Amino acid sequence: MSHASTTSVGRKPSDTLSHIIIWAIFAIELLPFYMMLQMSVKTNTSFMTNPWLPAPPADWQWSNFSYGLGLIGPYIANTVFVATLGTAASLFLAICAAYFFARYRMPGSDILFAMFMFLMLMPGVANIVPLFTLLKSMNLLNTLWALIIVGIAGGQVFAIFVLKNFIEEIPKDLFEAAEIDGASHFQQMRNVVIPMSAPIIGTLAILMFLGKWNDFMLPLIVMRDKELFTLGVGLIYLNGEYVKQWGRIMAAFLIASMPLIIMFLFTMKLFVRGLSGGAVKG
Amino acid sequence: MLAFAAQNWVCVIDTSIDSLVTVMSIAWLKFPDMGFLATFSLARPTALRSLRKTHHYERHNRMAKVIIENVYKIYTGDKGKLVTAVEDVNLTVESEEFMVFVGPSGCGKSTTLRMIAGLEEISKGSIYIDKRRVNDVPPKDRDIAMVFQNYALYPHMTVYQNMAFGLQLRNFPKAEIDARVRDAAAILGLTPEMLERKPKALSGGQRQRVAVGRAIVRKPKVFLFDEPLSNLDAKMRVQMRTEISKLHTRLNSTMIYVTHDQVEAMTMGDRICVMKDGRIQQVAEPLDIYNTPANLFVASFIGSPPMNLFEGTIENRTNHLVFVEKTKEGLTPLTVRVDERQESKLQSRIGKPVVFGIRPEDLEDKHLVADPNPAFIISAVAEVSEPMGSETHLYLTTGTHTFIARSHGQLRVEPSTRMELVANMKKAHFFDCVDKKDYVKEFGEINVEKWQTACGLIV
């Protein structure tokens, strides 16, 4: 009896091994974050003498953060501008397109949708050279608009795919009731589609925002002026241009990752709900 | 070089499809009647946007006649096959009338209603609401309101917001909206506290009330109901049935009501339109439909329990016409004399196959009838008896046909007892019995309902 009560159901010796593996992976995942945290409050000297363990709290260099913020402040502003505008516009267009694909058919709409899906298979990097040429001929090189426009076009496909399936799940009667109530298409989107697919739209918004926040390749290629850098590129250049003030660089990195961490922590529930939302609809 | 060109293409396709689709969808949504896109679309082209102004609704007149003229609904089904869902429907729903469309599922009744609502395109023919041809008028400008089977309430809005939504979109002043919503709520017995709830916090019956309320506040010319009670439990359905009837008396509006439940049709409708396979079978007042069904289908569809039907022939015996049942070999056929008043119309059918129909309530246990005429007595074996209290339902068989009798007494009948019943032949019906060979389905089965629609009433 006592034996049974002390052993968890399904616990086998082989589980110990998998637990060790999981913990190991977990540690590897967290190591960079830990290093960033503890380095962000050290001076170069204290880092050289003690690279692995946190410094005693009395020696913490809070000034690293104000300096770090000064370094990346403009990058953050650029990134927020690009990511917010790109996400909003991309989502809006994706909702329109998904609404159309989900609710109406016209000859060729299947082919059109299939082409969309095909685009999802295309790795973004494969487009880099022609994209560059295209942006060059559009005189958009070295502007934030290049990032925004490409961001708007690029993020949509996945969003349309997910949203279309979600909108198809909304009872048709609701749209018809709205139509009889006098709602135009945009009003139907606002009053039926958006409230009813809020979790999935939220999830998509987070994903898009994350993607644009972390975008590295495109800004690296398109941007030349330092003032126009977004975070992805800006942080890399920090590494190269200064005498390695590790503490300051890490403080800047930490500041740059903060919004994402905060956003993720607070929207985790929504995020999970959105991802599983399409599967079981109550 | 080639690779570069290919990549260039990919990129151009990527960007151009994206923008093309976006532009097309926005353009199409904004201007659905725009050129080729509109001709392709299955949705309704928008034509008239003239009725936006509030004053139109203020002085609106509830009297509205709905005329359906040679209407067809043809759509492309699987493998490009054309399917006719509604075929040559002609009907006039008078002003202030309560018209019920009834029929089995797939008979085209909902499609017809949806065409009136503007939710379904009209393939051929015209629909007029209040003398205006509405084929190309979008639903919101047809001055109709619709109540859906699954309520179709916006789940994220409160009851109040649900009811007010249509008025808000039409830019009604706030005070007017409030007054109308509260009026409708009072009519439907929705408490002010309920108005603040979300639909999911309401019972099925309450939700359906809200859905009706949403229709009432708009004060439309025509109310459309699409099987509004079929999601409710039996008790609630009876209650809501009377409430909708009362509402009709109170509002005096034209109402068109779709149901598959013939009891609802009989109890609610001023007139009933029975449909089958996309065609109207009969349009008449409930009792007319019950007493003189136009064909075998209507006869068997309307009435519960349904009319008993026997296949057989009319024969002339000793100066009287007699119906003789068509039986399996070796069984004695059921034989009953035809009522004198019906004989003249049946003369021409002597020797020909007919279907004899008699309602369960027109068959009574012999012992409960004073001085029965032996010519009208039929004999059959009781299989089951169901005492209902006020009456007894007897399930009987002649060996070939099974049928139901509704005796007014409280009978106790042992199974397998032979009984004698008196048929009230004055109320009997005779239908042509068309050859079933023409109504064979794919696997050799007979499409009974389709066959029934072809068997017209003789008398």
XYZ file of C-alpha atoms in Angstrom:
741
model
C 0.000 0.000 0.000
C 2.721 2.389 1.062
C 4.675 1.383 -1.981
C 1.800 2.329 -4.221
C 1.316 5.696 -2.565
C 4.957 6.726 -2.910
C 5.269 5.813 -6.575
C 3.706 8.160 -9.064
C 1.570 6.610 -11.714
C 3.587 5.754 -14.813
C 6.951 6.602 -13.235
C 9.591 4.274 -14.671
C 13.374 4.225 -14.282
C 13.708 5.346 -17.905
C 11.829 8.527 -16.985
C 14.794 9.674 -14.914
C 16.943 9.695 -18.022
C 14.436 11.714 -19.995
C 14.123 14.133 -17.087
C 17.862 14.633 -17.093
C 17.792 15.275 -20.828
C 14.946 17.740 -20.468
C 16.720 19.611 -17.700
C 19.892 19.693 -19.756
C 18.089 21.174 -22.735
C 16.365 23.612 -20.448
C 19.721 24.684 -18.999
C 21.225 25.156 -22.439
C 18.237 27.239 -23.447
C 18.462 29.406 -20.368
C 22.233 29.774 -20.226
C 22.447 32.716 -22.641
C 19.697 34.481 -20.813
C 21.394 33.910 -17.498
C 24.695 35.168 -18.890
C 23.025 38.234 -20.295
C 21.379 38.958 -16.958
C 24.474 38.620 -14.827
C 26.777 40.330 -17.283
C 24.500 43.304 -17.682
C 25.400 44.602 -14.227
C 29.147 43.947 -14.404
C 32.056 46.077 -15.495
C 34.552 44.595 -17.909
C 37.003 44.009 -15.073
C 34.587 42.109 -12.893
C 33.509 40.082 -15.917
C 37.097 39.098 -16.714
C 37.804 38.022 -13.138
C 34.472 36.248 -12.664
C 32.793 35.415 -15.969
C 30.287 32.788 -14.734
C 28.864 33.784 -11.380
C 26.796 36.886 -10.615
C 28.619 39.798 -9.027
C 27.744 40.669 -5.414
C 24.765 43.054 -5.432
C 26.827 45.880 -3.976
C 28.958 46.000 -7.130
C 26.056 46.076 -9.577
C 26.545 48.715 -12.235
C 23.098 50.180 -12.807
C 24.654 52.838 -15.002
C 25.119 50.133 -17.658
C 21.391 50.310 -18.297
C 21.149 54.045 -18.793
C 24.126 53.848 -21.092
C 22.651 50.840 -22.911
C 19.351 52.611 -23.346
C 21.180 55.563 -24.824
C 22.861 53.239 -27.299
C 19.773 51.491 -28.554
C 17.061 54.071 -27.875
C 16.788 55.145 -31.541
C 16.811 51.531 -32.679
C 13.929 50.746 -30.367
C 11.978 53.692 -31.723
C 12.588 52.561 -35.291
C 11.658 48.997 -34.500
C 8.479 49.938 -32.661
C 7.466 52.116 -35.612
C 8.168 49.429 -38.200
C 6.745 46.548 -36.201
C 3.576 48.323 -35.081
C 2.709 49.785 -38.433
C 3.644 46.589 -40.263
C 1.669 44.380 -37.918
C -1.415 46.579 -37.964
C -1.513 46.949 -41.734
C -0.648 43.334 -42.343
C -3.363 42.128 -39.980
C -5.942 44.434 -41.473
C -5.241 43.216 -44.995
C -5.059 39.616 -43.844
C -8.469 39.919 -42.192
C -9.935 41.392 -45.370
C -8.462 38.678 -47.547
C -9.359 35.871 -45.146
C -12.917 37.193 -44.862
C -13.171 37.171 -48.609
C -11.728 33.685 -49.050
C -13.795 32.269 -46.210
C -17.109 33.705 -47.268
C -17.160 34.113 -51.007
C -16.213 32.144 -54.027
C -15.449 33.395 -57.447
C -13.957 31.516 -60.372
C -10.315 31.026 -59.685
C -10.499 31.729 -55.964
C -9.294 28.192 -55.267
C -6.307 28.691 -57.541
C -5.614 32.038 -55.961
C -5.721 30.518 -52.512
C -3.506 27.632 -53.586
C -0.980 30.148 -54.892
C -1.066 31.825 -51.530
C -0.405 28.571 -49.785
C 2.443 27.913 -52.190
C 4.021 31.169 -51.063
C 4.079 29.801 -47.541
C 6.468 27.096 -48.709
C 8.870 29.634 -50.142
C 11.775 30.458 -47.800
C 12.035 34.211 -47.377
C 15.786 34.197 -47.898
C 15.299 32.859 -51.423
C 13.752 36.183 -52.320
C 16.440 38.398 -50.940
C 18.279 39.219 -54.154
C 15.242 40.029 -56.305
C 13.678 41.806 -53.372
C 16.717 44.010 -53.094
C 16.568 44.779 -56.817
C 12.886 45.536 -56.550
C 13.334 47.859 -53.583
C 16.215 49.548 -55.360
C 14.101 50.303 -58.411
C 11.340 51.542 -56.152
C 13.821 53.910 -54.508
C 13.029 52.449 -51.141
C 16.502 51.376 -50.111
C 17.655 52.736 -46.799
C 14.131 53.736 -45.718
C 11.947 52.344 -42.977
C 9.141 52.121 -45.520
C 10.983 49.301 -47.248
C 10.832 47.287 -44.039
C 7.207 48.181 -43.457
C 6.024 47.368 -46.964
C 7.895 44.100 -47.210
C 6.738 43.277 -43.699
C 3.119 43.913 -44.649
C 3.315 41.703 -47.702
C 5.388 38.978 -46.137
C 3.528 38.272 -42.934
C 0.124 37.966 -44.503
C 0.138 34.536 -46.041
C 0.243 32.583 -42.818
C -2.247 34.939 -41.204
C -4.665 34.563 -44.113
C -4.364 30.811 -43.943
C -5.088 30.671 -40.221
C -7.793 33.337 -40.261
C -9.608 31.862 -43.225
C -10.047 28.569 -41.409
C -11.148 30.399 -38.309
C -13.691 32.586 -40.082
C -15.125 29.565 -41.858
C -15.904 28.156 -38.428
C -18.047 31.153 -37.490
C -21.689 30.189 -38.115
C -22.844 31.518 -41.467
C -26.098 32.663 -39.898
C -24.251 35.308 -37.911
C -23.003 36.979 -41.056
C -26.423 36.720 -42.622
C -28.072 38.193 -39.547
C -25.578 41.048 -39.666
C -26.243 41.512 -43.346
C -29.980 41.761 -42.747
C -29.292 44.078 -39.811
C -27.657 46.333 -42.363
C -23.972 45.732 -41.791
C -21.612 46.401 -44.666
C -18.670 44.088 -45.233
C -16.379 46.218 -43.147
C -18.985 46.425 -40.407
C -19.345 42.659 -40.516
C -15.604 42.345 -40.132
C -15.613 44.772 -37.252
C -18.674 43.446 -35.469
C -18.557 39.749 -36.217
C -15.153 38.613 -37.440
C -12.901 40.597 -35.129
C -14.751 40.022 -31.835
C -15.274 36.362 -32.586
C -11.743 35.645 -33.656
C -10.076 37.969 -31.154
C -7.887 35.229 -29.624
C -6.516 34.137 -32.956
C -6.047 37.704 -34.134
C -4.207 38.435 -30.892
C -1.989 35.430 -31.432
C -1.258 36.437 -34.984
C -0.509 39.976 -33.883
C 1.998 38.693 -31.338
C 3.617 36.381 -33.870
C 3.849 39.141 -36.456
C 5.165 41.645 -33.971
C 7.777 39.180 -32.747
C 8.801 38.419 -36.307
C 9.222 42.063 -37.168
C 10.920 42.891 -33.877
C 13.437 40.131 -34.426
C 13.852 40.682 -38.143
C 17.503 40.722 -38.997
C 18.150 39.800 -42.602
C 16.074 42.417 -44.347
C 17.182 45.471 -42.326
C 20.773 44.274 -42.604
C 20.526 44.371 -46.369
C 18.295 47.361 -46.861
C 19.547 49.802 -44.240
C 22.705 51.810 -44.513
C 22.261 54.773 -42.177
C 22.922 53.980 -38.579
C 20.045 56.206 -37.440
C 17.594 54.040 -39.321
C 18.755 50.709 -37.928
C 16.237 48.501 -36.242
C 17.139 46.466 -33.187
C 18.216 43.315 -35.003
C 20.955 45.059 -36.921
C 21.653 47.744 -34.335
C 22.546 45.204 -31.663
C 24.995 43.446 -33.935
C 26.749 46.686 -34.725
C 27.079 47.449 -31.004
C 29.222 44.394 -30.770
C 31.609 45.576 -33.390
C 31.924 49.297 -32.939
C 32.768 49.753 -29.318
C 35.595 48.652 -27.178
C 33.949 45.610 -25.767
C 32.084 47.035 -22.820
C 30.317 43.743 -22.201
C 28.213 45.000 -19.368
C 26.787 47.870 -21.408
C 26.172 45.724 -24.446
C 24.418 43.101 -22.359
C 22.342 45.779 -20.654
C 21.293 46.988 -24.090
C 20.465 43.420 -25.140
C 18.401 42.971 -22.012
C 16.482 46.167 -22.650
C 15.875 45.082 -26.231
C 14.457 41.732 -25.188
C 12.341 43.125 -22.343
C 9.271 44.183 -24.334
C 9.028 40.745 -25.893
C 9.338 38.973 -22.591
C 6.735 41.208 -21.005
C 4.412 40.860 -23.961
C 4.775 37.124 -23.968
C 4.222 36.751 -20.236
C 1.042 38.772 -20.280
C -0.396 37.371 -23.441
C 0.631 33.740 -22.971
C -2.892 32.690 -22.082
C -4.330 34.399 -25.128
C -1.570 32.923 -27.225
C -2.292 29.344 -26.200
C -6.021 29.862 -26.473
C -5.560 31.202 -29.980
C -3.373 28.364 -31.128
C -5.783 25.715 -29.922
C -8.840 27.828 -30.667
C -9.408 26.498 -34.144
C -9.209 22.901 -33.011
C -11.933 22.801 -30.389
C -14.447 25.516 -30.805
C -16.906 25.785 -27.955
C 21.108 34.174 -65.148
C 18.214 31.792 -65.389
C 18.204 31.287 -61.662
C 18.178 34.994 -61.102
C 15.269 35.425 -63.492
C 13.386 32.670 -61.716
C 13.991 34.264 -58.366
C 12.916 37.554 -59.725
C 9.698 35.942 -60.810
C 9.093 34.400 -57.456
C 9.494 37.737 -55.827
C 7.309 39.545 -58.305
C 4.643 36.876 -57.989
C 4.864 37.046 -54.233
C 4.389 40.760 -54.034
C 1.963 41.062 -56.870
C -0.373 38.293 -55.754
C -0.414 39.769 -52.321
C -1.303 43.191 -53.497
C -3.611 41.970 -56.244
C -5.677 39.883 -53.891
C -5.821 42.561 -51.305
C -6.858 45.177 -53.802
C -9.362 42.809 -55.394
C -10.942 41.784 -52.155
C -11.197 45.318 -50.921
C -12.565 46.509 -54.238
C -14.976 43.643 -54.421
C -16.181 44.158 -50.902
C -16.577 47.844 -51.376
C -18.173 47.726 -54.802
C -19.739 44.312 -55.252
C -21.502 45.436 -58.384
C -18.206 46.296 -60.005
C -18.029 44.874 -63.501
C -16.831 41.353 -64.071
C -16.283 40.577 -60.414
C -19.931 40.998 -59.705
C -21.043 38.762 -62.522
C -18.810 36.051 -61.131
C -19.838 36.394 -57.569
C -22.441 34.242 -55.956
C -23.299 36.996 -53.585
C -25.910 39.538 -54.310
C -25.021 42.511 -56.361
C -25.735 45.742 -54.632
C -27.815 48.094 -56.643
C -29.965 50.363 -54.594
C -28.537 52.151 -51.651
C -31.193 54.760 -51.542
C -33.153 53.742 -48.504
C -30.641 54.673 -45.857
C -32.392 57.682 -44.471
C -34.036 57.381 -41.146
C -37.235 59.111 -42.093
C -38.072 56.267 -44.416
C -38.356 53.956 -41.442
C -40.188 56.505 -39.382
C -43.165 56.783 -41.664
C -43.008 53.281 -42.912
C -46.068 51.256 -43.535
C -46.259 47.747 -42.253
C -48.633 46.570 -44.944
C -46.649 44.673 -47.511
C -47.549 42.079 -50.031
C -44.900 39.597 -51.118
C -45.209 38.277 -54.643
C -43.098 35.401 -55.851
C -43.258 35.033 -59.609
C -41.887 32.036 -61.551
C -38.936 31.800 -59.222
C -36.211 29.227 -59.795
C -33.125 28.463 -57.815
C -30.568 26.536 -59.799
C -27.080 25.964 -58.485
C -24.103 23.949 -59.565
C -23.707 20.880 -57.421
C -21.023 18.203 -57.353
C -19.171 17.595 -60.587
C -20.742 20.614 -62.205
C -24.201 19.050 -62.236
C -27.005 21.578 -62.167
C -29.387 21.139 -59.272
C -32.791 22.775 -59.228
C -33.597 23.540 -55.605
C -36.666 25.646 -56.315
C -38.700 25.187 -59.445
C -41.192 27.627 -60.863
C -42.614 28.858 -57.589
C -45.554 31.243 -57.838
C -47.103 32.599 -54.709
C -48.670 35.745 -53.341
C -48.395 36.378 -49.639
C -51.055 38.901 -48.796
C -50.429 41.891 -46.604
C -50.624 41.022 -42.880
C -50.890 37.361 -43.704
C -49.132 34.614 -41.763
C -47.892 32.257 -44.442
C -46.244 28.993 -43.476
C -43.926 27.100 -45.814
C -43.909 23.477 -44.821
C -42.307 20.398 -46.286
C -39.718 17.741 -45.630
C -36.063 18.736 -45.471
C -34.587 19.599 -48.845
C -37.924 20.635 -50.321
C -36.762 24.172 -51.102
C -38.767 26.004 -48.453
C -35.759 27.546 -46.735
C -34.175 28.402 -50.071
C -37.336 30.234 -51.086
C -37.336 32.138 -47.811
C -33.678 32.986 -48.230
C -34.382 34.295 -51.698
C -37.048 36.568 -50.252
C -34.526 37.695 -47.637
C -31.897 38.347 -50.270
C -29.459 35.851 -48.838
C -29.712 33.680 -51.906
C -29.553 34.851 -55.478
C -32.663 34.327 -57.575
C -31.732 32.241 -60.636
C -34.872 33.047 -62.604
C -38.111 34.883 -61.900
C -38.935 37.852 -59.708
C -39.760 38.599 -56.118
C -41.709 41.718 -55.202
C -42.003 43.137 -51.722
C -44.597 45.868 -51.484
C -44.736 46.290 -55.270
C -40.979 46.767 -55.535
C -38.959 44.186 -57.434
C -36.245 43.201 -55.010
C -34.140 40.772 -57.031
C -31.208 43.159 -57.009
C -31.867 44.858 -53.696
C -29.472 43.857 -50.898
C -31.053 42.303 -47.785
C -30.621 45.375 -45.631
C -32.650 47.503 -48.025
C -35.528 45.071 -48.423
C -37.139 46.160 -45.158
C -37.343 42.629 -43.836
C -36.200 40.976 -40.641
C -35.300 37.371 -40.220
C -35.244 34.999 -37.283
C -32.818 32.133 -37.689
C -33.041 28.553 -36.521
C -29.944 28.772 -34.340
C -30.848 32.294 -33.153
C -27.696 33.836 -34.721
C -27.166 36.200 -31.811
C -23.831 37.963 -31.620
C -22.193 36.145 -28.711
C -19.971 39.036 -27.676
C -22.807 41.539 -27.377
C -25.332 41.851 -24.585
C -28.976 41.173 -25.293
C -29.571 44.915 -25.478
C -26.745 45.425 -27.942
C -27.938 42.498 -30.004
C -31.363 44.032 -30.333
C -30.060 47.529 -30.913
C -27.413 46.590 -33.471
C -29.574 46.913 -36.574
C -30.895 50.302 -35.461
C -27.430 51.585 -34.609
C -26.195 50.675 -38.064
C -29.058 52.682 -39.475
C -28.070 55.680 -37.356
C -31.204 55.868 -35.281
C -31.086 58.366 -32.411
C -30.132 56.788 -29.101
C -33.408 57.597 -27.362
C -35.393 55.988 -30.153
C -33.254 52.860 -30.027
C -33.668 52.611 -26.294
C -37.423 53.047 -26.487
C -37.795 50.440 -29.201
C -35.563 47.887 -27.490
C -37.389 48.267 -24.202
C -40.759 48.046 -25.925
C -39.775 44.869 -27.709
C -38.335 43.436 -24.505
C -41.608 44.146 -22.723
C -43.629 42.496 -25.487
C -41.465 39.398 -25.296
C -41.230 39.230 -21.521
C -37.509 39.950 -21.331
C -36.673 41.644 -18.039
C -34.383 44.717 -17.952
C -31.881 42.570 -16.070
C -31.818 40.090 -18.947
C -31.026 42.889 -21.386
C -27.634 43.269 -19.777
C -26.737 39.589 -20.101
C -24.799 37.924 -22.855
C -26.715 35.374 -24.957
C -24.838 32.452 -23.477
C -26.319 33.252 -20.073
C -29.837 32.726 -21.446
C -31.898 29.588 -22.007
C -32.831 28.453 -25.492
C -36.300 29.947 -25.264
C -34.975 33.274 -24.032
C -32.402 33.362 -26.807
C -35.074 32.797 -29.385
C -37.070 35.635 -27.797
C -34.084 37.904 -28.187
C -33.791 36.853 -31.814
C -37.452 37.706 -32.332
C -36.905 40.960 -30.441
C -34.087 41.878 -32.779
C -36.550 41.486 -35.629
C -39.348 43.448 -33.940
C -37.303 46.551 -33.103
C -36.683 47.162 -36.759
C -40.435 47.317 -37.466
C -39.919 45.648 -40.825
C -42.551 45.193 -43.494
C -42.035 41.471 -43.603
C -40.907 39.059 -40.915
C -39.160 35.919 -42.047
C -38.813 32.945 -39.730
C -36.528 30.094 -40.679
C -37.493 27.111 -38.503
C -37.162 29.261 -35.393
C -38.476 26.702 -32.941
C -36.739 23.539 -34.022
C -33.875 23.954 -31.545
C -36.210 24.255 -28.580
C -37.549 21.475 -26.398
C -41.105 20.290 -26.950
C -42.681 22.313 -24.145
C -40.901 25.524 -25.033
C -41.824 25.026 -28.663
C -45.537 24.937 -27.856
C -45.195 28.074 -25.739
C -43.211 30.016 -28.314
C -45.643 28.886 -30.994
C -48.489 30.666 -29.287
C -46.314 33.668 -28.562
C -45.393 34.088 -32.205
C -49.052 33.746 -33.152
C -49.952 36.400 -30.595
C -47.187 38.595 -31.918
C -48.650 38.346 -35.381
C -52.041 39.441 -34.124
C -50.431 42.297 -32.248
C -48.079 43.591 -34.943
C -50.292 42.869 -37.918
C -47.269 42.397 -40.117
C -46.746 40.088 -43.012
C -44.978 37.000 -41.716
C -43.481 34.129 -43.619
C -42.628 31.142 -41.528
C -40.682 28.065 -42.576
C -41.046 24.815 -40.708
C -40.867 21.085 -41.281
C -43.305 20.514 -38.443
C -46.815 20.163 -39.797
C -48.308 20.824 -36.362
C -46.693 24.273 -36.330
C -47.949 24.836 -39.857
C -51.519 23.846 -38.982
C -51.696 25.837 -35.772
C -49.962 29.039 -36.814
C -50.608 29.697 -40.445
C -53.346 31.777 -42.017
C -52.406 29.820 -45.078
C -50.026 26.950 -45.603
C -47.808 26.373 -48.594
C -46.774 22.730 -48.820
C -43.572 22.193 -50.779
C -41.794 19.129 -52.055
C -38.792 18.816 -54.385
C -38.686 22.550 -54.968
C -42.270 22.750 -56.139
C -45.380 24.037 -54.441
C -47.786 21.172 -53.908
C -50.655 23.123 -52.438
C -51.417 26.531 -50.990
C -54.539 26.818 -48.883
C -55.892 27.478 -45.419
C -54.905 24.840 -42.857
C -58.292 23.097 -42.694
C -58.685 23.130 -46.460
C -55.340 21.426 -46.770
C -56.381 18.914 -44.158
C -59.773 18.214 -45.659
C -58.929 18.360 -49.354
C -55.273 17.599 -49.908
C -54.247 18.191 -53.499
C -52.288 14.988 -53.814
C -51.135 11.939 -51.955
C -48.015 13.688 -50.684
C -49.930 16.504 -49.026
C -52.398 13.978 -47.621
C -49.696 11.925 -45.985
C -47.577 14.885 -44.872
C -50.268 16.937 -43.144
C -51.933 15.355 -40.149
C -50.610 13.436 -37.183
C -50.944 10.487 -37.114
C -50.875 10.608 -40.924
C -53.669 9.618 -43.253
C -54.013 5.870 -43.847
C -53.423 4.888 -47.439
C -54.438 1.706 -49.186
C -53.640 0.803 -52.762
C -56.331 -1.017 -54.680
C -59.002 -0.688 -57.336
C -62.532 0.564 -57.677
C -65.012 -2.100 -58.664
C -68.675 -2.006 -59.484
C -70.638 -4.470 -57.341
C -74.422 -4.647 -57.239
C -74.942 -1.041 -58.318
C -72.467 0.281 -55.824
C -68.853 1.245 -56.211
C -66.561 -0.610 -53.899
C -62.888 -0.147 -53.076
C -60.984 -3.430 -53.141
C -57.529 -3.534 -51.603
C -54.611 -4.849 -53.626
C -53.281 -7.697 -51.501
C -50.492 -10.181 -51.370
C -51.584 -13.581 -52.671
C -53.837 -15.643 -50.457
C -55.109 -12.811 -48.277
C -58.653 -11.573 -48.190
C -58.656 -8.001 -49.455
C -60.137 -5.184 -47.435
C -63.342 -4.166 -49.144
C -65.394 -1.091 -48.389
C -68.231 0.634 -50.163
C -67.702 4.127 -51.565
C -69.943 6.898 -50.276
C -72.738 7.712 -52.697
C -71.723 11.332 -53.131
C -68.275 10.324 -54.326
C -69.449 7.696 -56.774
C -69.973 9.983 -59.756
C -66.373 11.151 -59.719
C -65.077 7.621 -59.386
C -67.078 6.142 -62.255
C -64.288 6.816 -64.708
C -61.749 5.019 -62.479
C -63.521 1.665 -62.337
C -60.966 -1.117 -62.735
C -58.111 1.294 -62.511
C -55.584 1.472 -59.673
C -56.370 4.090 -57.035
C -55.198 4.928 -53.541
C -57.840 5.050 -50.857
C -57.065 7.450 -48.043
C -58.828 7.777 -44.739
C -57.740 9.720 -41.671
C -57.264 7.798 -38.409
C -60.063 9.698 -36.675
C -62.524 8.532 -39.352
C -62.070 4.918 -38.287
C -63.962 3.988 -35.134
C -64.426 0.781 -33.201
C -67.667 -0.865 -34.278
C -68.979 -1.076 -30.725
C -68.799 2.659 -30.284
C -70.900 3.444 -33.344
C -74.668 3.306 -33.126
C -76.276 1.338 -35.927
C -73.318 0.983 -38.265
C -73.802 0.245 -41.967
C -72.167 -3.174 -42.622
C -70.896 -1.974 -46.019
C -68.596 0.527 -44.292
C -67.122 -1.952 -41.852
C -63.575 -3.094 -42.336
C -61.844 -5.816 -40.480
C -58.185 -5.885 -39.439
C -55.830 -7.276 -36.820
C -54.728 -4.970 -34.021
C -50.979 -5.010 -33.453
C -50.497 -2.348 -30.819
C -52.831 -0.098 -28.914
C -51.747 3.189 -27.390
C -54.122 4.601 -24.783
C -53.775 8.390 -24.840
C -56.451 9.007 -22.196
C -58.864 10.962 -24.311
C -58.567 8.540 -27.188
C -56.867 5.315 -28.196
C -54.513 4.916 -31.104
C -54.794 1.476 -32.649
C -52.110 0.173 -34.971
C -53.716 -2.364 -37.260
C -52.839 -4.452 -40.267
C -54.801 -5.965 -43.113
C -51.888 -8.226 -43.935
C -50.789 -5.984 -46.782
C -51.235 -2.471 -45.430
C -50.728 -1.241 -41.897
C -52.826 1.634 -40.675
C -53.848 3.606 -37.632
C -57.274 4.175 -36.131
C -58.000 6.836 -33.569
C -60.841 5.620 -31.444
C -62.505 8.078 -29.114
C -63.059 5.483 -26.432
C -60.650 4.182 -23.853
C -60.176 0.786 -25.426
C -58.238 -2.148 -24.090
C -57.160 -4.283 -26.994
C -54.979 -7.350 -26.740
C -52.391 -7.642 -29.515
C -53.351 -9.865 -32.457
C -57.099 -9.501 -31.888
C -59.200 -9.144 -34.988
C -61.259 -5.965 -34.824
C -64.049 -4.467 -36.803
C -63.952 -0.762 -37.514
C -66.477 1.535 -39.083
C -65.081 3.852 -41.740
C -66.609 7.306 -42.109
C -66.611 7.098 -45.899
C -68.046 10.607 -46.272
C -64.596 11.844 -45.376
C -62.655 9.315 -47.422
C -60.323 10.392 -50.221
C -59.351 8.707 -53.453
C -56.181 9.473 -55.351
C -54.894 8.390 -58.734
C -52.349 5.626 -58.382
C -49.656 6.444 -60.915
C -47.334 3.705 -62.110
C -44.412 3.492 -59.678
C -42.026 2.345 -62.416
C -41.312 5.952 -63.335
C -40.161 6.742 -59.792
C -37.430 4.189 -59.304
C -34.278 5.515 -57.685
C -30.702 4.378 -58.279
C -30.739 1.117 -56.366
C -34.162 -0.073 -57.423
C -35.946 1.616 -54.517
C -39.026 3.618 -55.219
C -38.963 7.330 -54.483
C -42.222 7.174 -52.588
C -42.606 10.867 -51.834
C -41.981 11.842 -55.425
C -44.480 9.249 -56.561
C -46.974 10.595 -54.062
C -46.731 14.097 -55.500
C -47.771 12.670 -58.863
C -50.888 11.001 -57.446
C -53.529 13.696 -57.655
C -56.766 13.825 -55.710
C -59.799 12.376 -57.466
C -62.307 13.084 -54.751
